[in-house]
CSV table of C-alpha atoms in Angstrom, one decimal:
chain,number,residue,atom,x,y,z
A,12,MET,CA,-96.1,-43.9,51.7
A,13,LYS,CA,-92.6,-43.5,53.6
A,14,SER,CA,-90.6,-46.2,52.6
A,15,LEU,CA,-89.0,-47.6,56.1
A,16,HIS,CA,-85.2,-48.0,56.7
A,17,LEU,CA,-84.0,-50.6,58.8
A,18,ASN,CA,-81.0,-49.5,60.3
A,19,LEU,CA,-80.2,-50.6,63.8
A,20,ALA,CA,-76.9,-49.1,64.1
A,21,SER,CA,-76.1,-46.4,66.3
A,22,ARG,CA,-74.3,-44.4,63.2
A,23,PRO,CA,-74.4,-44.7,59.9
A,24,TYR,CA,-72.6,-47.3,58.3
A,25,ARG,CA,-70.0,-46.4,55.3
A,26,ASP,CA,-67.3,-48.6,53.3
A,27,TYR,CA,-64.3,-46.2,53.0
A,28,LYS,CA,-62.2,-49.4,51.6
A,29,PRO,CA,-62.3,-48.8,47.9
A,30,VAL,CA,-61.1,-45.0,48.5
A,31,TYR,CA,-58.9,-46.0,50.8
A,32,ALA,CA,-57.5,-48.7,48.2
A,33,VAL,CA,-57.9,-46.2,45.3
A,34,VAL,CA,-55.8,-43.7,47.4
A,35,VAL,CA,-53.1,-45.9,48.4
A,36,ALA,CA,-52.8,-47.3,44.5
A,37,THR,CA,-52.6,-43.7,43.2
A,38,SER,CA,-50.0,-42.4,46.3
A,39,LEU,CA,-48.1,-45.3,45.1
A,40,LEU,CA,-48.3,-44.4,41.3
A,41,ILE,CA,-47.3,-40.8,41.9
A,42,ALA,CA,-44.5,-42.0,44.1
A,43,PHE,CA,-43.2,-44.3,41.3
A,44,LEU,CA,-43.6,-41.4,39.3
A,45,MET,CA,-41.8,-39.1,41.5
A,46,LEU,CA,-38.9,-41.9,41.6
A,47,ASN,CA,-38.6,-42.6,37.9
A,48,ASN,CA,-38.5,-38.4,37.2
A,49,VAL,CA,-35.8,-38.0,39.8
A,50,ASP,CA,-33.6,-40.9,37.8
A,51,THR,CA,-34.2,-39.3,34.7
A,52,TYR,CA,-33.3,-35.9,35.9
A,53,TYR,CA,-30.4,-37.3,36.7
A,54,ARG,CA,-29.1,-39.5,34.2
A,55,TYR,CA,-29.9,-36.4,32.0
A,56,VAL,CA,-27.4,-34.4,33.9
A,57,SER,CA,-25.2,-36.8,33.8
A,58,GLU,CA,-25.1,-38.3,30.4
A,59,THR,CA,-25.4,-34.3,29.0
A,60,GLN,CA,-22.7,-33.1,31.1
A,61,THR,CA,-20.1,-33.4,27.9
A,62,THR,CA,-22.3,-32.0,25.8
A,63,ARG,CA,-23.1,-28.8,28.2
A,64,SER,CA,-19.4,-28.4,28.4
A,65,LYS,CA,-19.1,-28.4,24.7
A,66,ILE,CA,-21.7,-26.1,24.2
A,67,ALA,CA,-20.2,-23.8,27.0
A,68,GLN,CA,-16.8,-23.9,25.0
A,69,LEU,CA,-18.8,-23.0,21.8
A,70,ASP,CA,-19.7,-20.0,23.5
A,71,ALA,CA,-16.6,-18.6,24.7
A,72,GLU,CA,-15.5,-19.3,21.7
A,73,THR,CA,-18.0,-17.5,19.7
A,74,GLN,CA,-17.7,-14.7,22.3
A,75,SER,CA,-13.9,-14.4,21.2
A,76,GLU,CA,-14.8,-14.9,17.7
A,77,HIS,CA,-16.9,-11.7,18.3
A,78,ARG,CA,-14.3,-9.8,19.8
A,79,ARG,CA,-12.0,-10.3,17.2
A,80,ALA,CA,-14.4,-9.3,14.7
A,81,ALA,CA,-15.1,-6.3,16.1
A,82,ALA,CA,-11.6,-5.3,16.6
A,83,ALA,CA,-11.1,-6.3,12.9
A,84,ASP,CA,-13.6,-4.1,11.8
A,85,ALA,CA,-12.5,-1.4,14.4
A,86,GLN,CA,-9.1,-1.6,12.3
A,87,LEU,CA,-10.6,-1.5,9.0
A,88,ARG,CA,-12.6,1.8,9.9
A,89,ASN,CA,-9.3,3.1,10.9
A,90,VAL,CA,-7.5,2.3,7.2
A,91,ASP,CA,-7.7,5.3,4.9
A,92,VAL,CA,-9.2,4.3,2.1
A,93,VAL,CA,-8.7,6.9,-0.5
A,94,ALA,CA,-4.9,7.0,0.3
A,95,LEU,CA,-4.8,3.0,-0.4
A,96,ASP,CA,-6.4,3.4,-3.4
A,97,SER,CA,-4.3,6.3,-4.7
A,98,GLU,CA,-1.3,4.2,-3.6
A,99,THR,CA,-2.4,1.1,-5.1
A,100,LYS,CA,-3.1,3.2,-8.4
A,101,PHE,CA,0.4,4.4,-8.3
A,102,ILE,CA,2.1,1.1,-7.9
A,103,ASN,CA,-0.4,-0.2,-10.8
A,104,ALA,CA,0.9,2.3,-13.0
A,105,ARG,CA,4.7,2.6,-12.2
A,106,LEU,CA,4.7,-1.9,-12.9
A,107,ALA,CA,2.5,-1.3,-16.1
A,108,GLU,CA,5.5,1.0,-17.0
A,109,ARG,CA,8.0,-1.4,-15.9
A,110,ALA,CA,6.5,-3.9,-17.9
A,111,PHE,CA,6.5,-2.1,-21.1
A,112,SER,CA,8.3,-3.7,-24.0
A,113,TRP,CA,10.7,-1.4,-25.3
A,114,SER,CA,12.0,-4.1,-27.8
A,115,GLU,CA,8.9,-4.7,-28.9
A,116,LEU,CA,8.3,-0.8,-29.9
A,117,LEU,CA,11.5,-0.6,-31.0
A,118,ASP,CA,10.8,-3.4,-33.2
A,119,ARG,CA,7.9,-2.0,-34.8
A,120,LEU,CA,9.2,1.5,-34.8
A,121,GLU,CA,12.0,-0.4,-37.1
A,122,ARG,CA,9.4,-1.7,-39.5
A,123,VAL,CA,7.4,1.5,-39.9
A,124,LEU,CA,9.8,4.2,-40.0
A,125,PRO,CA,11.9,5.3,-43.5
A,126,ALA,CA,15.6,3.9,-43.5
A,127,ASP,CA,16.9,7.9,-43.6
A,128,VAL,CA,14.5,9.0,-40.0
A,129,ARG,CA,16.0,8.9,-37.4
A,130,ILE,CA,14.5,9.0,-33.8
A,131,LYS,CA,16.1,11.6,-31.1
A,132,ASN,CA,13.4,10.8,-28.3
A,133,ILE,CA,10.8,8.8,-27.3
A,134,THR,CA,8.4,10.2,-24.3
A,135,PRO,CA,5.6,7.4,-23.4
A,136,THR,CA,2.5,8.6,-21.8
A,137,PHE,CA,0.4,5.1,-20.3
A,138,GLN,CA,-3.2,5.5,-20.5
A,139,LYS,CA,-6.0,4.1,-18.7
A,140,THR,CA,-7.5,2.1,-21.9
A,141,GLY,CA,-4.0,0.3,-21.9
A,142,LEU,CA,-3.1,2.2,-25.3
A,143,VAL,CA,0.6,3.9,-24.8
A,144,HIS,CA,0.6,7.7,-26.3
A,145,LEU,CA,4.2,8.5,-27.4
A,146,GLU,CA,5.9,11.9,-28.5
A,147,LEU,CA,8.5,10.8,-31.3
A,148,SER,CA,10.7,13.4,-31.8
A,149,CYS,CA,12.2,12.6,-35.2
A,150,GLU,CA,15.4,13.6,-37.4
A,151,GLY,CA,15.3,13.0,-41.3
A,152,LYS,CA,17.4,14.1,-44.4
A,153,ARG,CA,15.3,14.9,-46.6
A,154,PRO,CA,11.8,17.1,-46.4
A,155,ASP,CA,9.6,14.7,-47.2
A,156,GLY,CA,10.6,11.8,-44.1
A,157,MET,CA,7.8,13.5,-41.8
A,158,LEU,CA,5.2,12.9,-44.6
A,159,GLN,CA,7.2,8.9,-44.9
A,160,THR,CA,6.8,8.6,-41.0
A,161,LEU,CA,3.2,9.6,-41.1
A,162,ASN,CA,2.4,6.9,-43.8
A,163,GLY,CA,4.5,4.1,-42.3
A,164,LEU,CA,2.3,4.5,-39.0
A,165,VAL,CA,-0.8,5.0,-40.6
A,166,ALA,CA,-0.5,1.7,-42.2
A,167,ASP,CA,0.7,0.2,-39.5
A,168,LYS,CA,-1.9,-2.0,-37.4
A,169,ASN,CA,0.1,-1.3,-34.4
A,170,PHE,CA,0.0,2.5,-34.2
A,171,ALA,CA,-3.7,4.7,-34.3
A,172,ASP,CA,-3.9,8.6,-34.9
A,173,PRO,CA,-0.7,10.0,-35.4
A,174,PHE,CA,-0.7,13.1,-35.7
A,175,PRO,CA,2.1,15.9,-36.5
A,176,HIS,CA,2.9,18.5,-34.0
A,177,ASN,CA,5.9,20.8,-35.4
A,178,GLU,CA,8.3,20.4,-38.5
A,179,ALA,CA,11.7,22.7,-38.1
A,180,THR,CA,14.9,22.5,-41.0
A,181,VAL,CA,18.1,22.0,-38.8
A,182,SER,CA,20.3,22.4,-41.9
A,183,ALA,CA,20.6,21.7,-45.8
A,184,ASP,CA,20.4,17.5,-45.4
A,185,ALA,CA,18.6,17.7,-41.6
A,186,TYR,CA,14.5,18.2,-41.0
A,187,SER,CA,13.3,17.7,-37.3
A,188,PHE,CA,9.8,16.6,-36.7
A,189,THR,CA,7.9,15.5,-33.7
A,190,ILE,CA,4.8,13.4,-34.1
A,191,GLY,CA,2.0,12.3,-31.6
A,192,VAL,CA,1.0,8.9,-31.9
A,193,ASP,CA,-0.7,6.0,-30.2
A,194,TYR,CA,0.5,2.6,-29.4
A,195,LYS,CA,-0.8,-0.4,-29.0
A,196,PRO,CA,1.7,-3.1,-27.6
A,197,SER,CA,0.9,-6.8,-27.8
A,198,VAL,CA,-0.1,-7.5,-24.5
A,199,ALA,CA,-2.5,-4.0,-23.5
A,200,ARG,CA,-1.8,-3.4,-19.4
A,201,VAL,CA,-4.9,-1.4,-18.1
A,202,VAL,CA,-3.2,1.5,-16.2
A,203,GLU,CA,-5.4,3.2,-13.2
A,204,LYS,CA,-4.4,6.7,-12.6
């Protein structure tokens, strides 16, 4: 059996008060949150103004440094490295030659050479290893002067690999000879050629 509804109103009755209350409360909440967001945005803009200006300044400095680095790289690419290397080696060789201690060499030769042998000419050649190859043109009063000079050079630890090149008789009491020897200075200066 069908239940009987006794609604005597001309229109059906619906209570919208709770719906309106929810809509008003939600609208107020939305308005409050929107105002809070606007306030947060303005505070963010005002509080980060100095930071944003610093970031902009750092970005500008970074761009400037990148331009300077690119200019320096371009300048480095234009440097003739081979010519610069050869000039550096030449200058280092001249500096090593200038720093060579002639007094030390002459003192050591004085201890090695026999009393009746004198040096006429010394020609040094600076090697990459720091050794100095010497060509000694000597003159002795006796025929065994070259042999005594070779023995003296072999016995001294500052000289290595002495080798005679030639010997000639100048007169009855003068004999000329040439010896090549490697000299080890106390301070070896490596020369790049």
